[in-house]
């Protein structure tokens, strides 16, 4: 990694403005999953142990540029304080008088959390005046919010240009794990893509075809590829306008000598929400009155075999509607096969990370990413703007 990390900068006696991703799920004021806070502890502890004071800033939810206390970050400040074993001060407005005063008074070893950045529309607009107000609070800027690193916002991009800067340990780990595995993989490298939308993932399919030895496609996106091979997909989710593109990618895989694995059988039902019939097909075709919901038994066998033979596996997107118990088997089996192998296993953020955690395999993976959109960009081989703006070593 050629970007400065917190180990490359002097933080002693400095006020560090730290962009974290504390966009955690909150229900009735209670945090239901605090993994993102736990992931941030190494960076915060390092900064405090090395004589800095830390001003944390984050967004939470989508308050659309208005103060909405449903999205207050106060509970995250309390939870962070519990983990650190010290009080975390809280400023009720990220750039207001309160924030300026508390930041000014902050002593080495102390932590301040700012209220939700997205209470200001200027945050997502990367507004210059807003960036300046944030920058004024501190001496140094550190970004460790991997989950928003693909966004060019004030707190992830604009403010970095105004202060000496570096990335924190979480961004460093995410970049090293994902980029190294994709760019210098132990081979064979198997890519697994699933989920619902081909149009969203088409660019990733194309760039992965330049990197992987085998590409496994599951989830609803597989139906567009099967439609391109003239199989009938019944009522399944097919992105008709993407069929020619899928056809092109199938040819491209052949040209590049990449083994492309598609479902050979499915679990199907008659209605998406409250289906009364659940059936297994024995072929890639899906009956006219049915829709595909998960990959079938033989497909699972094929995919497990490819994973077993791999030395590196990168995965993004579920193999079926895993939120429903009847259709979780494909996703669960892929997760289990990845958990069992000795290969390097990287799980992209979002739904696949949620699935791996839900099925209890997270600890068995080499790396489970904390960022859905950001990890997909890295799979695509793109540079993240929030990383690009950080100084080189
Ligand atoms: P994405 O956001 O593109 O990663 O898609 C994730 C969603 O795809 C999950 O909510 C899954 O339930 C859904 N999904 C996976 N397989 C299917 C399928 N066969 N039919 C409909 N939705 C699916």
Coordinates of N, CA and C in Angstrom, one line a residue, residues 193-194 196-210 215 217 221 224-225 228 239 241-250 252 376 379-380 382:
X193 N -20.2 -14.4 -8.0 CA -21.1 -13.3 -8.0 C -22.5 -13.7 -7.9
X194 N -23.3 -13.0 -7.1 CA -24.7 -13.3 -7.0 C -25.5 -12.1 -6.8
X196 N -29.2 -9.7 -7.1 CA -30.4 -9.6 -8.0 C -30.1 -8.8 -9.3
X197 N -29.2 -7.9 -9.3 CA -29.1 -7.0 -10.4 C -27.9 -7.1 -11.3
X198 N -28.1 -7.6 -12.5 CA -27.0 -7.8 -13.5 C -26.5 -6.4 -13.9
X199 N -27.4 -5.4 -14.1 CA -27.0 -4.1 -14.6 C -26.1 -3.4 -13.6
X200 N -26.2 -3.7 -12.3 CA -25.3 -3.1 -11.3 C -24.0 -3.8 -11.3
X201 N -24.0 -5.1 -11.7 CA -22.7 -5.9 -11.5 C -22.0 -6.2 -12.8
X202 N -22.6 -5.7 -13.9 CA -22.0 -6.1 -15.2 C -20.6 -5.7 -15.4
X203 N -20.2 -4.5 -14.8 CA -18.8 -4.0 -14.9 C -17.9 -4.9 -14.1
X204 N -18.4 -5.4 -13.0 CA -17.6 -6.3 -12.2 C -17.4 -7.6 -12.9
X205 N -18.4 -8.1 -13.5 CA -18.3 -9.4 -14.3 C -17.2 -9.2 -15.3
X206 N -17.2 -8.1 -16.0 CA -16.2 -7.9 -17.0 C -14.8 -7.8 -16.5
X207 N -14.6 -7.0 -15.4 CA -13.3 -6.9 -14.9 C -12.8 -8.2 -14.2
X208 N -13.7 -8.9 -13.6 CA -13.3 -10.2 -13.0 C -12.9 -11.2 -14.0
X209 N -13.5 -11.1 -15.2 CA -13.1 -12.1 -16.3 C -11.6 -11.9 -16.7
X210 N -11.1 -10.7 -16.4 CA -9.7 -10.4 -16.6 C -8.8 -11.0 -15.5
X215 N -15.4 -18.3 -12.9 CA -16.4 -17.3 -12.4 C -17.7 -18.1 -12.2
X217 N -21.6 -17.8 -11.2 CA -22.7 -16.9 -11.1 C -23.9 -17.5 -10.5
X221 N -29.2 -12.9 -10.8 CA -28.4 -12.4 -11.9 C -28.1 -13.6 -12.9
X224 N -30.4 -14.0 -16.1 CA -30.2 -13.2 -17.4 C -29.2 -13.9 -18.2
X225 N -28.2 -14.5 -17.6 CA -27.1 -15.3 -18.3 C -27.8 -16.6 -19.0
X228 N -29.7 -15.7 -21.9 CA -28.9 -15.5 -23.0 C -28.4 -16.8 -23.7
X239 N -33.3 -9.5 -16.4 CA -33.2 -8.2 -17.0 C -33.1 -8.3 -18.5
X241 N -33.3 -6.4 -21.0 CA -32.5 -5.5 -21.8 C -31.0 -5.8 -21.6
X242 N -30.6 -6.6 -20.6 CA -29.2 -6.9 -20.4 C -28.8 -8.3 -21.0
X243 N -29.8 -9.0 -21.7 CA -29.5 -10.3 -22.2 C -28.4 -10.2 -23.3
X244 N -28.4 -9.2 -24.2 CA -27.3 -9.2 -25.2 C -25.9 -9.0 -24.5
X245 N -25.9 -8.2 -23.4 CA -24.7 -8.0 -22.7 C -24.2 -9.3 -22.1
X246 N -25.2 -10.0 -21.5 CA -24.8 -11.3 -20.9 C -24.2 -12.3 -21.9
X247 N -24.8 -12.2 -23.1 CA -24.4 -13.1 -24.3 C -22.9 -12.7 -24.6
X248 N -22.6 -11.4 -24.6 CA -21.3 -10.9 -24.9 C -20.3 -11.4 -23.9
X249 N -20.7 -11.4 -22.6 CA -19.8 -11.8 -21.5 C -19.5 -13.3 -21.5
X250 N -20.6 -14.0 -21.9 CA -20.4 -15.5 -22.0 C -19.3 -15.8 -23.1
X252 N -17.0 -13.7 -24.0 CA -15.7 -13.1 -23.5 C -15.0 -14.1 -22.6
X376 N -17.2 -3.6 -3.7 CA -17.5 -3.9 -5.1 C -16.6 -3.1 -6.1
X379 N -13.4 -4.8 -6.3 CA -13.5 -6.0 -7.1 C -13.4 -5.6 -8.6
X380 N -14.0 -4.4 -8.9 CA -14.0 -3.9 -10.2 C -12.7 -3.4 -10.7
X382 N -11.3 -0.6 -9.4 CA -11.3 0.9 -9.3 C -10.6 1.4 -8.1

